Structures are given as structure tokens and as C-alpha cells.
Short mmCIF file of C-alpha atoms in Angstrom, two decimals:
data_model
loop_
_atom_site.label_atom_id
_atom_site.label_comp_id
_atom_site.label_asym_id
_atom_site.label_seq_id
_atom_site.Cartn_x
_atom_site.Cartn_y
_atom_site.Cartn_z
CA UNK A 178 0.00 0.00 0.00
CA UNK A 179 1.17 3.54 -0.74
CA UNK A 180 2.54 5.78 1.99
CA UNK A 181 -0.12 7.84 3.75
CA UNK A 182 0.73 11.53 4.16
CA UNK A 183 -0.40 13.71 7.01
CA UNK A 184 -2.14 16.90 5.87
CA UNK A 185 0.69 19.03 7.33
CA UNK A 186 3.13 17.27 4.96
CA UNK A 187 1.24 18.24 1.78
CA UNK A 188 3.25 20.17 -0.80
CA UNK A 189 1.96 21.68 -4.06
CA UNK A 190 2.65 19.33 -6.95
CA UNK A 191 1.52 18.57 -10.48
CA UNK A 192 1.52 14.82 -9.85
CA UNK A 193 -1.28 12.60 -8.57
CA UNK A 194 0.68 11.07 -5.73
CA UNK A 195 -1.10 12.07 -2.52
CA UNK A 196 -2.58 9.43 -0.26
CA UNK A 197 -4.12 10.73 2.96
CA UNK A 198 -7.04 10.32 5.34
CA UNK A 199 -9.09 13.16 6.84
CA UNK A 200 -12.43 14.17 8.31
CA UNK A 201 -14.77 16.60 6.55
CA UNK A 202 -15.45 19.52 8.91
CA UNK A 203 -17.51 21.87 6.74
CA UNK A 204 -18.87 21.78 3.23
CA UNK A 205 -19.56 25.08 1.49
CA UNK A 206 -22.26 25.85 -1.06
CA UNK A 207 -21.88 24.13 -4.39
CA UNK A 208 -21.68 26.13 -7.60
CA UNK A 209 -21.40 25.41 -11.30
CA UNK A 210 -18.13 25.81 -13.19
CA UNK A 211 -17.96 27.70 -16.48
CA UNK A 212 -18.60 24.35 -18.17
CA UNK A 213 -21.70 23.70 -16.04
CA UNK A 214 -20.11 21.03 -13.83
CA UNK A 215 -21.09 21.01 -10.13
CA UNK A 216 -18.17 21.99 -7.86
CA UNK A 217 -17.89 22.42 -4.09
CA UNK A 218 -15.22 23.11 -1.50
CA UNK A 219 -14.94 21.49 1.92
CA UNK A 220 -12.70 22.14 4.90
CA UNK A 221 -11.04 18.86 5.86
CA UNK A 222 -8.45 18.02 8.53
CA UNK A 223 -6.42 15.38 10.28
CA UNK A 224 -4.42 15.50 13.51
CA UNK A 225 -1.75 17.76 11.97
CA UNK A 226 -3.48 20.45 9.84
CA UNK A 227 -6.48 21.37 7.70
CA UNK A 228 -6.84 21.99 3.97
CA UNK A 229 -9.53 22.89 1.44
CA UNK A 230 -10.79 19.92 -0.55
CA UNK A 231 -12.26 20.57 -3.98
CA UNK A 232 -14.94 18.12 -5.11
CA UNK A 233 -16.55 17.81 -8.55
CA UNK A 234 -19.85 16.39 -9.78
CA UNK A 235 -21.17 13.44 -7.79
CA UNK A 236 -18.43 13.89 -5.15
CA UNK A 237 -20.31 16.99 -3.91
CA UNK A 238 -23.32 14.89 -2.91
CA UNK A 239 -21.40 11.79 -1.85
CA UNK A 240 -19.59 13.33 1.15
CA UNK A 241 -20.93 15.22 4.15
CA UNK A 242 -19.47 16.87 7.27
CA UNK A 243 -18.26 14.25 9.79
CA UNK A 244 -17.39 11.72 7.05
CA UNK A 245 -13.92 10.22 7.37
CA UNK A 246 -12.46 9.96 3.88
CA UNK A 247 -9.42 8.32 2.31
CA UNK A 248 -7.90 10.02 -0.74
CA UNK A 249 -5.80 7.84 -3.02
CA UNK A 250 -3.63 9.29 -5.81
CA UNK A 251 -4.84 12.82 -5.14
CA UNK A 252 -3.26 16.14 -6.01
CA UNK A 253 -2.53 19.31 -4.01
CA UNK A 254 -2.25 22.10 -6.54
CA UNK A 255 -3.42 25.52 -7.59
CA UNK A 256 -6.90 25.89 -9.04
CA UNK A 257 -7.68 29.49 -10.07
CA UNK A 258 -5.00 30.87 -7.71
CA UNK A 259 -6.20 28.79 -4.73
CA UNK A 260 -4.37 25.78 -3.35
CA UNK A 261 -6.75 22.85 -3.00
CA UNK A 262 -6.54 19.14 -2.38
CA UNK A 263 -8.56 17.10 -4.88
CA UNK A 264 -8.87 13.66 -6.39
CA UNK A 265 -8.34 14.87 -9.94
CA UNK A 266 -8.89 12.54 -12.87
CA UNK A 267 -6.66 9.76 -11.52
CA UNK A 268 -7.53 9.92 -7.83
CA UNK A 269 -10.20 8.35 -5.66
CA UNK A 270 -12.15 9.65 -2.66
CA UNK A 271 -13.83 7.00 -0.51
CA UNK A 272 -15.73 7.21 2.76
CA UNK A 273 -14.17 4.89 5.34
CA UNK A 274 -15.98 6.00 8.50
CA UNK A 275 -17.72 8.85 10.24
CA UNK A 276 -17.90 11.06 13.32
CA UNK A 277 -14.75 10.34 15.35
CA UNK A 278 -11.30 11.46 14.33
CA UNK A 279 -8.73 13.65 16.05
CA UNK A 280 -8.17 16.85 14.08
CA UNK A 281 -6.81 20.39 14.19
CA UNK A 282 -7.78 23.33 12.02
CA UNK A 283 -4.52 25.28 12.30
CA UNK A 284 -2.48 25.46 10.19
CA UNK A 285 -4.64 25.50 7.07
CA UNK A 286 -2.34 24.36 4.26
CA UNK A 287 -4.53 26.04 1.62
CA UNK A 288 -4.19 29.52 3.11
CA UNK A 289 -0.43 29.46 3.71
CA UNK A 290 2.01 31.42 1.61
CA UNK A 291 4.25 29.12 -0.43
CA UNK A 292 7.64 29.74 -2.03
CA UNK A 293 9.76 27.64 -4.34
CA UNK A 294 12.17 25.35 -2.53
CA UNK A 295 15.70 26.78 -3.12
CA UNK A 296 17.13 23.24 -3.11
CA UNK A 297 14.52 21.83 -5.51
CA UNK A 298 13.21 24.05 -8.35
CA UNK A 299 10.16 21.76 -8.76
CA UNK A 300 9.31 21.84 -5.06
CA UNK A 301 7.44 24.24 -2.81
CA UNK A 302 7.77 24.99 0.90
CA UNK A 303 5.48 26.96 3.19
CA UNK A 304 6.80 30.43 3.95
CA UNK A 305 5.54 30.09 7.51
CA UNK A 306 3.50 27.61 9.46
CA UNK A 307 0.79 29.02 11.68
CA UNK A 308 1.14 28.35 15.38
CA UNK A 309 -0.11 24.93 16.42
CA UNK A 310 -3.68 24.46 17.55
CA UNK A 311 -4.47 24.05 21.24
CA UNK A 312 -3.45 20.66 22.56
CA UNK A 313 -5.94 17.88 23.10
CA UNK A 314 -8.07 15.88 20.70
CA UNK A 315 -11.27 17.22 19.24
CA UNK A 316 -14.03 15.08 17.81
CA UNK A 317 -16.09 16.13 14.82
CA UNK A 318 -19.20 16.21 16.98
CA UNK A 319 -17.53 18.78 19.23
CA UNK A 320 -16.53 21.08 16.37
CA UNK A 321 -19.55 23.38 16.68
CA UNK A 322 -18.83 24.01 20.36
CA UNK A 323 -15.30 25.27 19.66
CA UNK A 324 -15.41 29.03 20.35
CA UNK A 325 -12.36 29.66 18.15
CA UNK A 326 -14.20 28.67 14.94
CA UNK A 327 -15.76 31.28 12.68
#
């Protein structure tokens, strides 16, 4: 089986090589792309960080907040100037559970500033990592009671 990455270890790439597991925290309103295809964004997280997940078509209806999802052969790249995690054409999103998973929302890998890696012209590194989230596990069911969320 392929190596599973933690969300905090994501780096922008053009390749479909990301395998990770996360919980869906929030799902934002769906919209239609210029080509008429349904598209939605979700905030997802694991125990190390959060990231925006872009879903297309049937994926928008297939996953809901509190679903635990495994992404296989995904991609973390720019889409219209925003960094998003997505399955892409070669990847697969699959629900593997629900409700209980330790997660943090800070840092959000999608909102970080990224610079090219000086030691690898094809690589990217975060300019800064946000400070770590408060210690202690949080369950998806407790997310709405977190006063730090907006």
C-alpha cells in the first residue's frame, strides 16, 4: 500500500501522488463551473493540519461533514489561484468511517504562503506555518462548540 501523508506534509505538486485520510469539517455551497459542472469546497483536517478539498460532480453529494475519507492518488495544486486538495482525474475519494477522528484546524495548508524550494526548483515549501492548535483531541461532533471557529 502507498505511503499515507499527514495533511501538514502536503506540498503543491503537479503529480497525482497524494494518499491521505481526513475528516470533513464543513462543506460550502456548491456552484457550477464555467462548463456547467457542479463543484464544491470542503474544509477537511487530520491530527496535523487542515486543507480545502475541492470536489466535482457526484463527489459533492457523496460526502458530508463528519465523514472520514481516504484520498488515493490525489493532487494538491493551484486551481484558479487557490491551493486545493482534490482527487483529480486519476484519484479516488472514498468514505471509510464517520464522526470520530482527532483533528486540528490550524495550520490551514490552503491559506499558507508558499515559495519555491531553493534546493529543488520543482518543489514548494510553506513560507511560515501558523502556530499549532491548542493541545488535546477534538471530535467532529464537538466542532460546533469550539469558540475559536468562525
